[in-house]
Coordinates of C-alpha atoms and ligand atoms in Angstrom, one line a residue:
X735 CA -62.5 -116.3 -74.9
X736 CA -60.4 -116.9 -71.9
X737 CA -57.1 -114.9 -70.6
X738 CA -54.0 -116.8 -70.6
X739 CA -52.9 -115.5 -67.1
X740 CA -55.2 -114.4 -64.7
X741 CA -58.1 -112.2 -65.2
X742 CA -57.0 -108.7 -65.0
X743 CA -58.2 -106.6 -62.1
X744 CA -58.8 -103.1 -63.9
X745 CA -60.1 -102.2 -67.3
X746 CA -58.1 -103.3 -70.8
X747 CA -58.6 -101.8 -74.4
X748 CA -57.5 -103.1 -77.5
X749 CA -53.8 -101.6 -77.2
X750 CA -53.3 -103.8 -73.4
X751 CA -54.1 -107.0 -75.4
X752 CA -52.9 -109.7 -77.8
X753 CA -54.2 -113.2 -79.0
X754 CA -52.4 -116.1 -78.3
X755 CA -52.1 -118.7 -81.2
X756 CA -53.4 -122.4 -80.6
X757 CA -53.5 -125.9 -82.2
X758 CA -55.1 -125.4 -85.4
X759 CA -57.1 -127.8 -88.3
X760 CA -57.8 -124.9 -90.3
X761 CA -55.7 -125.5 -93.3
X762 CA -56.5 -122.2 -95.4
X763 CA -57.2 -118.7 -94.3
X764 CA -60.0 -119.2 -97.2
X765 CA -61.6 -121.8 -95.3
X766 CA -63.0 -118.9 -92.8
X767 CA -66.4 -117.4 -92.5
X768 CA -66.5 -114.1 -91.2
X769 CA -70.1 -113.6 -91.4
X770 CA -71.4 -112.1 -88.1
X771 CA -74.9 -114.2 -87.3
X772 CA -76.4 -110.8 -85.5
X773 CA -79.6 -111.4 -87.5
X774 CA -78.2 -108.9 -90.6
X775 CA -77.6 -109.7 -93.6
X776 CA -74.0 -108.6 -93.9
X777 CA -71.2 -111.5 -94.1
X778 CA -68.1 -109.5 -92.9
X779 CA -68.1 -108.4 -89.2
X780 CA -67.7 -104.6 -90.5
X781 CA -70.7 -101.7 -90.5
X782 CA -69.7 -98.3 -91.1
X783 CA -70.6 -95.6 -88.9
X784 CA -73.6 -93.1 -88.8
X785 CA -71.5 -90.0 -89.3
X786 CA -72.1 -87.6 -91.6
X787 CA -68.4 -87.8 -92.8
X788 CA -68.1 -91.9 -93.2
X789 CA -71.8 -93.0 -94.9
X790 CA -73.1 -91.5 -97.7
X791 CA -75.3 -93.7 -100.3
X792 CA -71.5 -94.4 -102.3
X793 CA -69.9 -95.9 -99.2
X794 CA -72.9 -97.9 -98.3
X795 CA -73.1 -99.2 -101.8
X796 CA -69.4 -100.4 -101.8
X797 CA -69.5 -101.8 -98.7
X798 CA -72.5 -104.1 -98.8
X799 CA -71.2 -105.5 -102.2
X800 CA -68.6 -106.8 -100.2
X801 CA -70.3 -107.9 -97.2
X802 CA -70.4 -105.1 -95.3
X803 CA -73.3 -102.9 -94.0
X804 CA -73.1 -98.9 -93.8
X805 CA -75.5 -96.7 -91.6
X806 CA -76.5 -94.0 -93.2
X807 CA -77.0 -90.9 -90.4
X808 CA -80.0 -89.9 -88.6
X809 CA -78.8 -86.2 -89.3
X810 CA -79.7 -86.7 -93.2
X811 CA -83.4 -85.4 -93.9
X812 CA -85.8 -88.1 -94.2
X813 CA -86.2 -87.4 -98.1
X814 CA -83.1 -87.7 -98.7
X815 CA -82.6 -90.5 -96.6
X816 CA -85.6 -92.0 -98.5
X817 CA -83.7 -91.4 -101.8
X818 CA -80.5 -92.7 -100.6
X819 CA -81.8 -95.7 -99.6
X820 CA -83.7 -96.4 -102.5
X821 CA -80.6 -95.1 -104.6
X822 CA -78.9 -98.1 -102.9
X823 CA -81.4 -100.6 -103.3
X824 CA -81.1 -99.9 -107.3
X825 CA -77.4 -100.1 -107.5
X826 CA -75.9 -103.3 -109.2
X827 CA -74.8 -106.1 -107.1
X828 CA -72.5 -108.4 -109.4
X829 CA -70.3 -105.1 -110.7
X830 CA -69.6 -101.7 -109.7
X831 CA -71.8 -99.1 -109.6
X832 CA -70.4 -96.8 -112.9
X833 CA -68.9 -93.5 -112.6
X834 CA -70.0 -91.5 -115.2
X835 CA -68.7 -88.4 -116.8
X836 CA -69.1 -86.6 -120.2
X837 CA -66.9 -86.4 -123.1
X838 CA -67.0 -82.8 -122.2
X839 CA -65.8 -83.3 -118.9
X840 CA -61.9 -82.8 -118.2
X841 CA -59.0 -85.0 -116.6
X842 CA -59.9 -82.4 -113.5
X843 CA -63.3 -83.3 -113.3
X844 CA -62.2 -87.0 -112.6
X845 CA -59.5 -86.2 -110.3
X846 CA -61.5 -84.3 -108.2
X847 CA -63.6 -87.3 -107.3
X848 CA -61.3 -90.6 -107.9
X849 CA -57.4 -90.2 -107.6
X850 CA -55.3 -91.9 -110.5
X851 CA -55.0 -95.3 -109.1
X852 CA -55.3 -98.6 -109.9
X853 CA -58.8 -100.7 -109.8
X854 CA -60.9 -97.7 -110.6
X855 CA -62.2 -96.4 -113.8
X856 CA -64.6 -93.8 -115.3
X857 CA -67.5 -94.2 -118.1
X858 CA -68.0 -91.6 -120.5
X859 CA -71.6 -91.5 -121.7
X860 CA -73.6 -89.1 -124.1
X861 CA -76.8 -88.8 -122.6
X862 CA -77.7 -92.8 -122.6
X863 CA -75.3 -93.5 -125.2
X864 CA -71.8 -95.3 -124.4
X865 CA -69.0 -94.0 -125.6
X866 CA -66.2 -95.8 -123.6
X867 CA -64.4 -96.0 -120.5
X868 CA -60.6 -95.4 -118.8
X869 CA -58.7 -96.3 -116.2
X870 CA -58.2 -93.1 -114.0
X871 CA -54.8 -94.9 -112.9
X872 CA -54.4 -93.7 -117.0
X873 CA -55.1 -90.4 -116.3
X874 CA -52.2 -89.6 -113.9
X875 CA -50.1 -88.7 -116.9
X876 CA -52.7 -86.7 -118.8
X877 CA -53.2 -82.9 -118.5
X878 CA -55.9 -81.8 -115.9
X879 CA -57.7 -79.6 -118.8
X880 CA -57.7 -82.1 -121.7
X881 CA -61.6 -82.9 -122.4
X882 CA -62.2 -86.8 -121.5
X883 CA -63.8 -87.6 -125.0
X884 CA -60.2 -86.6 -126.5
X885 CA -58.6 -89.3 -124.1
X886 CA -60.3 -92.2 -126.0
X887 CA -58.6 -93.9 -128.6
X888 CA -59.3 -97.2 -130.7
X889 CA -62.5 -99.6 -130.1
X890 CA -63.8 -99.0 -126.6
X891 CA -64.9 -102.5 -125.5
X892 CA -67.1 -103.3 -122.8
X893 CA -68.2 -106.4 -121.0
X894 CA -71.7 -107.6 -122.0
X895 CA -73.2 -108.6 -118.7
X896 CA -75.2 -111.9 -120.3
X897 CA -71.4 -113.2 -121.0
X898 CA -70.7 -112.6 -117.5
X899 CA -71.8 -115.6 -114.9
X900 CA -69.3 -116.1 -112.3
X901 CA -66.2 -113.4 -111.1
X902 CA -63.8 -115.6 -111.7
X903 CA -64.7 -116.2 -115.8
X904 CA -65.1 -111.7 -116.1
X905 CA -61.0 -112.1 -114.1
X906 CA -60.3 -114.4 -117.3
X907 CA -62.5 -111.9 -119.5
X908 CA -60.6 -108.6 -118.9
X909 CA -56.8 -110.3 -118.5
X910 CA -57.5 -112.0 -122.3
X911 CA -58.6 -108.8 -123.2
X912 CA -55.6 -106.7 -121.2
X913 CA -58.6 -104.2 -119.9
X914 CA -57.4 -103.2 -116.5
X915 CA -60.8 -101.7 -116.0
X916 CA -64.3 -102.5 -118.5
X917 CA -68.2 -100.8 -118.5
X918 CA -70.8 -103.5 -118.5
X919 CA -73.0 -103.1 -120.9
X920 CA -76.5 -105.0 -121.7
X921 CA -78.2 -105.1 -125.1
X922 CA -75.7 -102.0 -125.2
X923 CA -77.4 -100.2 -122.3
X924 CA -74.7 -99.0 -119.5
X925 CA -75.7 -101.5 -116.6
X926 CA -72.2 -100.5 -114.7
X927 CA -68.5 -101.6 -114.2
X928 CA -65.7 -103.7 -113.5
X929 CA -62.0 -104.1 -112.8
X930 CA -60.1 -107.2 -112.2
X931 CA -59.9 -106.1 -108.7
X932 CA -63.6 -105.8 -108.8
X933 CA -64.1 -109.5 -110.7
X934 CA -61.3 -111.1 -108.1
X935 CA -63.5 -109.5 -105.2
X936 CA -66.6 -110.9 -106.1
X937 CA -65.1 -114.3 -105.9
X938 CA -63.7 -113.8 -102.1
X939 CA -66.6 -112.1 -101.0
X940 CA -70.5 -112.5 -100.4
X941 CA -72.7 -109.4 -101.1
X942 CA -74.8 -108.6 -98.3
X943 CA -78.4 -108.4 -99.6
X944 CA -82.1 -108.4 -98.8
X945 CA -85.0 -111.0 -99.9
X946 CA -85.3 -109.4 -103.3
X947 CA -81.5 -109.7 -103.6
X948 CA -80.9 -105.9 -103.7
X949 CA -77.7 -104.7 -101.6
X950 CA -78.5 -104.2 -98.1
X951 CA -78.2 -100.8 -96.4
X952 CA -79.1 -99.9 -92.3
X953 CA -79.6 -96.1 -91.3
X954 CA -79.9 -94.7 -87.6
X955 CA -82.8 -92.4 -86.3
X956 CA -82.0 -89.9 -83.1
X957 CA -84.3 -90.7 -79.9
X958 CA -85.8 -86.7 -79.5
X959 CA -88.0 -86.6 -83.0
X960 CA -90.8 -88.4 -84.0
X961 CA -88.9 -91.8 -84.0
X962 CA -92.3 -93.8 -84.8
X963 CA -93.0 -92.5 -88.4
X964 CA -89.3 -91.8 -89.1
X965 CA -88.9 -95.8 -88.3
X966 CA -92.2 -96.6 -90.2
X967 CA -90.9 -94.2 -93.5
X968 CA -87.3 -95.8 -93.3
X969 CA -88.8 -99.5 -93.8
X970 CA -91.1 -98.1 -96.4
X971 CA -87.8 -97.4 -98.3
X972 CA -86.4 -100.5 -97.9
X973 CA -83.8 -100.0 -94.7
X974 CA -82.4 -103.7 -93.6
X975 CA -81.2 -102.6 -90.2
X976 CA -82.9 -99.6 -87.8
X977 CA -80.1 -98.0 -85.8
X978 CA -81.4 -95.8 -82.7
X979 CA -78.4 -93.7 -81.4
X980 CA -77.5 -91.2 -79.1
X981 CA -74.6 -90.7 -76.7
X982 CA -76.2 -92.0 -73.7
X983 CA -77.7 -94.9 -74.6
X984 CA -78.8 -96.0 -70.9
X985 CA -81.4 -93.1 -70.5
X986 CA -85.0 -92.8 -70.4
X987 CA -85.7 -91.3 -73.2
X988 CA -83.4 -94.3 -75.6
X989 CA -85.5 -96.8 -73.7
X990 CA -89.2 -95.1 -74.5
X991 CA -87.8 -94.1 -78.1
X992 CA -86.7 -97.6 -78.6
X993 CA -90.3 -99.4 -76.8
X994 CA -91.7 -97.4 -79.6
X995 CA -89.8 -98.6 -82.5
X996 CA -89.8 -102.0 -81.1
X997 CA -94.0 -101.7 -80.8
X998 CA -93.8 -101.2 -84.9
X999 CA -92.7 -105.0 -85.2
X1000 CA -90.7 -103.6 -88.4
X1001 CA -89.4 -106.9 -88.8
X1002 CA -85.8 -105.3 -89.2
X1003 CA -83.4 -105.9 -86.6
X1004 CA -83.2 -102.6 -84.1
X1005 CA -79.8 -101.8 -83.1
X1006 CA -79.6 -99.6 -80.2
X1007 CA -76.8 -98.1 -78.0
X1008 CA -74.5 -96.8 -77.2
X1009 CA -74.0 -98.1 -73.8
X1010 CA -70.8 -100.2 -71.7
X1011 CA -72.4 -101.8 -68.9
X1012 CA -73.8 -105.4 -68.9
X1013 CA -77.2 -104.0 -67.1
X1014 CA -77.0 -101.4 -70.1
X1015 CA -77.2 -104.4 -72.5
X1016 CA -80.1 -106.1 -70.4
X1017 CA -82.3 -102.6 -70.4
X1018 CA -82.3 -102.2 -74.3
X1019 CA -82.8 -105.6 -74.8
X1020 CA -85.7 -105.7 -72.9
X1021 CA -87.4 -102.6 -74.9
X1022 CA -86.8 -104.4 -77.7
X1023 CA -83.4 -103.8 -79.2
X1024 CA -81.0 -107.3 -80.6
X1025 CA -78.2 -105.5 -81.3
X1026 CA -76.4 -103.2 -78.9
X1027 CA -73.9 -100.7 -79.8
X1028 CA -71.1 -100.6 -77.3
X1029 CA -67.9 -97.5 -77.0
X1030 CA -68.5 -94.5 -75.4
X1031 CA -65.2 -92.6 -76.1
X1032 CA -63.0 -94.4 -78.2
X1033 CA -63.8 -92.8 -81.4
X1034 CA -61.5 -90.9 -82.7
X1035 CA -63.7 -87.8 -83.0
X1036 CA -64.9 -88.0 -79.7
X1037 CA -63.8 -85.9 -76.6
X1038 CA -66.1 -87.6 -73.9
X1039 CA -63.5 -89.1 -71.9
X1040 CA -61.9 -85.9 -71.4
X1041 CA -64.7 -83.2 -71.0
X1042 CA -66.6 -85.8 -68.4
X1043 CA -64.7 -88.9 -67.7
X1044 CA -67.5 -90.6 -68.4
X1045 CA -66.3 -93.9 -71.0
X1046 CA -64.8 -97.4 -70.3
X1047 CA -62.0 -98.9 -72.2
X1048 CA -63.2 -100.6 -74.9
X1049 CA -62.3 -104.3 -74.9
X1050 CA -63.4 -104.9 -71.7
X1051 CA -66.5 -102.9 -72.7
X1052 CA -66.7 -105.4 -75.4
X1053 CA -66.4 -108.4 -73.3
X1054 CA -69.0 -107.8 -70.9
X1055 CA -71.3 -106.3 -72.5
X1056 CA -70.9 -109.5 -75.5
X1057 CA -70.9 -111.7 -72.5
X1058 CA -74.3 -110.2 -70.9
X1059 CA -75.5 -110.1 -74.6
X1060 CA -75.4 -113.4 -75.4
X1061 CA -76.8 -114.2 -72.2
X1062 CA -80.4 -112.7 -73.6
X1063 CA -80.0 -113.9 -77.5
X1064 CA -78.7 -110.8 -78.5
X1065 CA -75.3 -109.3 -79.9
X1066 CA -72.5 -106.7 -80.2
X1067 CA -71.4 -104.2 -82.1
X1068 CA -68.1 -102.8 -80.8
X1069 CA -68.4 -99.2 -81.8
X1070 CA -65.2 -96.8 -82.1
X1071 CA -61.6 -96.4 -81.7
X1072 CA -60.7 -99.3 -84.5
X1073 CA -57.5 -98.3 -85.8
X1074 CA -55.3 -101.2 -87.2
X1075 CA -57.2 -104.6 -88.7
X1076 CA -55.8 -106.0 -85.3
X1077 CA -58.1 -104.4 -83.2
X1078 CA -61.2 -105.6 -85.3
X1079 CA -60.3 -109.1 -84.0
X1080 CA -59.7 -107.9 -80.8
X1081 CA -63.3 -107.0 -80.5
X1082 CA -64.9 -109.8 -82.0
X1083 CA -62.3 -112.4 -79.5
X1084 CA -64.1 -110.2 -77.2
X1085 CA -67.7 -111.3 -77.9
X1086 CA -68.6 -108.6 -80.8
X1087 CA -70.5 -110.0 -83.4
X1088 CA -69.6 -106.6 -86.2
X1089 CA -67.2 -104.2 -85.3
X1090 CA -68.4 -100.4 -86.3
X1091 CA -65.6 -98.3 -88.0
X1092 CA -66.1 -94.3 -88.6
X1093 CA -62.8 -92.3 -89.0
X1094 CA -60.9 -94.6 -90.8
X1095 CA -63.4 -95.4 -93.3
X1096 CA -63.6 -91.4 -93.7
X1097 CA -60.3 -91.3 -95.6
X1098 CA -61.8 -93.0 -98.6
X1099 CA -62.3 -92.4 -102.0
X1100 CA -66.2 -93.8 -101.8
X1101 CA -66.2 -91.8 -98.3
X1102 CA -68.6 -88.5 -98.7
X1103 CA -67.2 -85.0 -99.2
X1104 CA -64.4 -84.0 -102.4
X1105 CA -60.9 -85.5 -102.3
X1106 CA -58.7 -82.1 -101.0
X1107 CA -55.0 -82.1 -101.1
X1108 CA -52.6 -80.5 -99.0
X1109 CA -49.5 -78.3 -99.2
X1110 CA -47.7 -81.1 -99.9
X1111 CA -50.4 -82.8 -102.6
X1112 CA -51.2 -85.8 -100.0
X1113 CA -55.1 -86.4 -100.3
X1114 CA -57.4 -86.5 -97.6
X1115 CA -60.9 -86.0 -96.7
X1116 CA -62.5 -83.9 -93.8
X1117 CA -64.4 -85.8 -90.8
X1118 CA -65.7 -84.6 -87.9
X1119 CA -67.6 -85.8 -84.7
X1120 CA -71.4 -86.3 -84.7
X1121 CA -71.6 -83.7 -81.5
X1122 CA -68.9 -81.4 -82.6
X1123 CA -69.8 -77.5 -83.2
X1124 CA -69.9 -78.7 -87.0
X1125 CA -72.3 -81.3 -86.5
X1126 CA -74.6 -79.9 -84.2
X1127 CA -74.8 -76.3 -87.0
X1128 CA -75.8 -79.0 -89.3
X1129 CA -78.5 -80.6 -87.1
X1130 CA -79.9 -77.6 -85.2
X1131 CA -78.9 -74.5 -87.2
X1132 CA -82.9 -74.2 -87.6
X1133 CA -83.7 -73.7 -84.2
X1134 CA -84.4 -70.0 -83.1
X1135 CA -81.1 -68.3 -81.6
X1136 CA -81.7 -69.0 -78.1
X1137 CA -82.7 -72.6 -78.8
X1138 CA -79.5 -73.2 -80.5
X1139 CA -77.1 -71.5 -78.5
X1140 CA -78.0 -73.8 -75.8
X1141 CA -77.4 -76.7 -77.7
X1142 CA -74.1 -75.2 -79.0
X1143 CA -73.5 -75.1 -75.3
X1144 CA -72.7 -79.0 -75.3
X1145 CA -71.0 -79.3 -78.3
X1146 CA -67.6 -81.6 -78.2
X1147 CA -65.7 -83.7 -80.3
X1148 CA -63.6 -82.5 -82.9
X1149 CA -65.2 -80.3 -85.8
X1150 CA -62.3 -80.8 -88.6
X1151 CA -60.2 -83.3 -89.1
X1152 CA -58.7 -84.4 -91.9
X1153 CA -58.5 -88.2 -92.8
X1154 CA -55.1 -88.9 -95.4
X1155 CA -55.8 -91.5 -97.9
X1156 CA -53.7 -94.5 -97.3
X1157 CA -51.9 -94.2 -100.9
X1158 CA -51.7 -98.2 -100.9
X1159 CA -55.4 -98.7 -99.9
X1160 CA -57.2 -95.4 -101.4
X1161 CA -60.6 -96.9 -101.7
X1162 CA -62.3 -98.6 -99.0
X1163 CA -62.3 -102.0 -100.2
X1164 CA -58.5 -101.7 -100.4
X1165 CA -59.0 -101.4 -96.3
X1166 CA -61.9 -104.5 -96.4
X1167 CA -59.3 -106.9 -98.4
X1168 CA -56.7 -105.5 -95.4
X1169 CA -58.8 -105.9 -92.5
X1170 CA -60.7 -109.1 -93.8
X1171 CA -57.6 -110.8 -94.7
X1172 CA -56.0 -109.8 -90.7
X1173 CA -59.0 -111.3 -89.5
X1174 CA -59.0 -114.6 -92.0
X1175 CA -55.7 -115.1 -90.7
X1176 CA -56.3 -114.2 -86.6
X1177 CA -59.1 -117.1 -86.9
X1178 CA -57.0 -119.9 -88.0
X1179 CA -54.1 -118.7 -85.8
X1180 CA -57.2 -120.0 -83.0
X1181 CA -58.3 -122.7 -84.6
X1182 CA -61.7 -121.3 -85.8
X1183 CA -63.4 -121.3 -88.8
X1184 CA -66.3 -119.1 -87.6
X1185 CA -67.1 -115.8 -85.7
X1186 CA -68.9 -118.3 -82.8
X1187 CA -65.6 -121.1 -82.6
X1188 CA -63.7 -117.3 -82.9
X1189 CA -65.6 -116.6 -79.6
X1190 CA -64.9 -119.6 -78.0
X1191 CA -61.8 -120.5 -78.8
X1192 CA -59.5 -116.8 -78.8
X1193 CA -56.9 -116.9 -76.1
X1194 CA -55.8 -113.4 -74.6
X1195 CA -52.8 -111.6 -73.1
X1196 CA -52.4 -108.5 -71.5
X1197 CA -48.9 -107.0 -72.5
X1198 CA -47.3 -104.4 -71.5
X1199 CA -46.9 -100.5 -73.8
X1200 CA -43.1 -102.0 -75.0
X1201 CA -45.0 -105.2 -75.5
X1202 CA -47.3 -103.5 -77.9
X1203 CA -44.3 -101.3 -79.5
X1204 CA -42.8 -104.5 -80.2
X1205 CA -45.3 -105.4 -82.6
X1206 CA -45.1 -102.6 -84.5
X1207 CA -43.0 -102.7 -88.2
X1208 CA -40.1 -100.4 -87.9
X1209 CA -40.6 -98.0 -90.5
X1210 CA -36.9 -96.8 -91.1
X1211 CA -33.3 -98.3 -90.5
X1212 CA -32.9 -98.0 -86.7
Ligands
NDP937 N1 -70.1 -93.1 -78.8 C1 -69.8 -92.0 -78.2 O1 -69.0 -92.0 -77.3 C2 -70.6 -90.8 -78.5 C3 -71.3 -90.7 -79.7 N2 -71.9 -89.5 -80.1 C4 -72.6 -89.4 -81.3 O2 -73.0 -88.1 -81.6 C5 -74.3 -88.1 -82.2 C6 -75.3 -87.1 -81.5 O3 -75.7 -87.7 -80.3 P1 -76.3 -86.9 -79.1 O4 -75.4 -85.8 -78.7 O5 -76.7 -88.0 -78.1 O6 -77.6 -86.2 -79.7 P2 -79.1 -86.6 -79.8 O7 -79.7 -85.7 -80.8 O8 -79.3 -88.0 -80.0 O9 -79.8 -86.2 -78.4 C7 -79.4 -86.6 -77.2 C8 -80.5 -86.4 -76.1 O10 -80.1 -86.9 -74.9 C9 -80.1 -85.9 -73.9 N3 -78.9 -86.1 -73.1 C10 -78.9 -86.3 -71.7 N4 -77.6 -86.5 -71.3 C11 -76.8 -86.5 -72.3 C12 -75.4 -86.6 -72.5 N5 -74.6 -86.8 -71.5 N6 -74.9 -86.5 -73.7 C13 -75.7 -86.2 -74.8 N7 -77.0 -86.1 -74.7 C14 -77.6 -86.2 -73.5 C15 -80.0 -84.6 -74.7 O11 -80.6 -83.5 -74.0 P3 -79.8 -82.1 -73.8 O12 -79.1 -81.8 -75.1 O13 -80.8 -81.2 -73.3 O14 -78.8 -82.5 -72.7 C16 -80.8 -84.9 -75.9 O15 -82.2 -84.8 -75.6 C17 -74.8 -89.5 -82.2 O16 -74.5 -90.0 -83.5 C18 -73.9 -90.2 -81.2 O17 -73.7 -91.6 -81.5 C19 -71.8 -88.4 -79.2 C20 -71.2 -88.4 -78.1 C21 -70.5 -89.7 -77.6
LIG938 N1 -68.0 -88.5 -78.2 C1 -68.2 -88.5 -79.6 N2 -68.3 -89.7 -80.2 C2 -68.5 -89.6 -81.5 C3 -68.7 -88.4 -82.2 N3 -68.9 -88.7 -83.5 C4 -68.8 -90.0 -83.6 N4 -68.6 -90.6 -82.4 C5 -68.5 -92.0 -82.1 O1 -67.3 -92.5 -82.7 C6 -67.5 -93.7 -83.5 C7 -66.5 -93.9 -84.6 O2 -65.2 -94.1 -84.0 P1 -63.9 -94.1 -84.9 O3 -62.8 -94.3 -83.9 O4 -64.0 -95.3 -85.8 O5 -63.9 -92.8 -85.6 C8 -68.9 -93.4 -84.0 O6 -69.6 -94.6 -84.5 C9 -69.6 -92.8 -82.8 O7 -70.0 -93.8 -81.8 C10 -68.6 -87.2 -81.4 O8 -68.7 -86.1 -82.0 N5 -68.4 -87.3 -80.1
K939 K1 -61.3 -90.7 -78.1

């Protein structure tokens, strides 16, 4: 990457910058891999954070079918991280992973879990027999008590998975057969579902998965417990991807935590962070971390910057701390404070190799916690910060009193906050075919056809806060 004017004296994030287009031979936005190359197995430069109110085992599941890679959180206890991950590992990689409710179960049931849109459906099962499916976009006219098994009407088809070899011939499937939304079956045994979102999807994107070809999931681990046998148990599951996290990254203890992990030789990539310096990059790669996680303040649940002024804008976290990384054979993530698909490819012109997003991938339908509605019946979901008062009852409400006072003591971030659904982009791969397609589009506008020529070739402007305003769409008449 190099700035088109001169190299700014202070500090930028991603709001100071833009990308400058250049002389391009990349004739299709399709023609683009976005695969990161950080040693993972995901092929889209996205990972979800390790909050407790982005990752669950749902989230994780529909991300790495697209490419993606979710961390589930350290705070999780280690059983039922174990079951998560292995819950993960048996989910379905060609289709979805079914919803399932029972004929006995009501319109309200559904709703509570999966709004009435488009591209999602429910099964309804008896026991381990099928009895058919809907489109919950179907349900938005249907009366919140009526009992699912009275919705069904005629034949309920399904697709029969060995018909089913490529995305694009299950598209042709369910538009021949005017099914918005199908259950898979095999030898009529539920084996899960598909929409033709969900068949057009798996012909754009590249599932991430391990050797056995089951979908890939990471998971973070804390630096204060016993990190060695809660890194040895996680890779006994199955985890892809070790994440060792804590505020302050450059410290002591992160670097004796992570000499331990390291001494495992898990054969997993160790992520570790987070961190904003370049010598923060060179002491976790040195006890044995190749990814480093990079933001401290920029999340939007975090309060850092203001309670100690500690932080560093991000880009220009990014950049150096990418730049130092590379230096060593290692790579980025740029974790926090992605708002708009724009800033995602601000961080990887930057030098990031995966861009972590938490808040915004909250507001999901796949995101953990029940769909709520407000006064005015606009969904959301709650979030909150991973060292909010919230968060650290959940982590240390065993302690004795005292103990746990004096953690309370340090809390910050904020406890409650509730995430809207984006009513266009409800579910979170409505968000990956929005930010992917940004990002498809921000590579050819430099010529590149891959995260590195992305690296080398993105040119990069400061501008000024009208500069920025300018680029925004006017959302009413002026
Ligand atoms: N990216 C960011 O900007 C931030 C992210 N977070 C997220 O919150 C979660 C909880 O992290 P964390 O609070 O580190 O909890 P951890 O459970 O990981 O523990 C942090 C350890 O570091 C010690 N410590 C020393 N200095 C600091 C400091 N300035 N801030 C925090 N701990 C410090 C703590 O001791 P003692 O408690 O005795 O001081 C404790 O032993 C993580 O998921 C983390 O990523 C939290 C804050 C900022
Ligand atoms: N200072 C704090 N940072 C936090 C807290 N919880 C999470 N985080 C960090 O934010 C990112 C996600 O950023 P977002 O803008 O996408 O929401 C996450 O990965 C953590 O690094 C917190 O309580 N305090
Ligand atoms: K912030």
């Amino acid at each position: 990457m190099r700035f088109i004017g001169e190299v700014p004296a202070h500090d930028l994030t991603y709001s100071d910058v833009f990308l400058v287009p250049s002389r391009s031979d990349v004739a299709s936005r399709l023609d683009v891999s976005l695969a990161p190359d950080d040693g993972t197995p995901a092929t889209i430069p996205l990972v979800s954070s390790n909050m407790n109110s982005v990752t669950g085992p749902r989230l994780a599941v529909s991300l790495a079918r697209r490419g993606g890679l979710g961390v589930l959180p350290q705070d999780m206890p280690l059983q039922e991280l174990d079951a998560a991950i292995r819950w993960v590992k048996d989910q379905p990689v060609l289709w979805d992973t079914p919803t399932v409710f029972s004929p006995d179960s009501t319109v309200a049931d559904v709703l509570a879990e999966i709004p009435a849109v488009d591209g999602h459906g429910i099964v309804i099962m008896n026991d381990d027999d099928y009895v058919g499916s809907i489109p919950t976009k179907r349900l938005a006219t249907a009366l919140p008590d009526a009992r699912l098994g009275d919705l069904l009407r005629g034949s309920q088809a399904a697709l029969d998975a060995d018909d089913i070899e490529t995305g694009r011939q299950a598209f042709d499937l369910m538009a021949e057969a005017e099914l918005s939304f199908s259950a898979v079956l095999r030898r009529g045994k539920l084996v899960g579902a598909m929409s033709q979102k969900s068949a057009l999807r798996s012909t754009l994107y590249a599932p991430a998965i391990d050797a056995d070809g089951r979908l890939a999931v990471a998971a973070a681990i804390g630096i204060n417990s016993d990190v060695q046998s809660k890194a040895r148990a996680l890779a006994a599951a199955g985890v892809d991807v070790l994440v060792v996290d804590t505020a302050h990254g450059h410290q002591e203890g992160m670097i004796s935590a992570l000499r331990s992990v390291s001494e495992l030789r898990l054969g997993i990539p160790i992520v570790a962070g987070n961190i904003v310096t370049a010598v923060g990059v060179a002491d976790l790669v040195d006890a044995g971390a190749s990814i480093i996680k990079v933001g401290v303040g920029p999340g939007a649940m975090c309060t850092t910057r203001m309670m100690t002024a500690v932080g560093r804008p991000q880009f220009s976290a990014v950049l150096e701390t990418a730049a130092e990384a590379s230096e060593q054979g290692a790579h980025v993530w740029a974790d926090g404070g992605i708002r708009y698909p724009r800033d995602v490819a601000l961080a990887l012109s930057a030098g990031a190799a995966s861009v972590m997003v938490g808040s915004w991938f909250a507001g999901t339908i796949e995101g953990p916690g029940n769909l709520r509605s407000d006064a005015d019946g606009r969904l959301y979901k709650e979030s909150w910060g991973m060292a909010s008062t919230k968060a650290v009852h959940e982590r240390f409400g065993r302690l004795d009193a005292y103990e746990f006072a004096r953690k309370m003591l340090f809390a910050e971030g904020i406890s409650s906050s509730k995430i809207y659904l984006d009513p266009e982009r409800p579910s979170i791969e409505d968000l990956l075919d929005m930010i992917t397609s940004g990002v498809r589009s921000s590579f050819t506008y430099a010529g590149a056809r891959s995260v590195a020529e992305f690296h080398d070739r993105a040119i990069v402007g400061v501008q000024s806060a009208a500069g920025y305003e300018e680029g925004k769409a006017l959302p009413v008449s002026w």
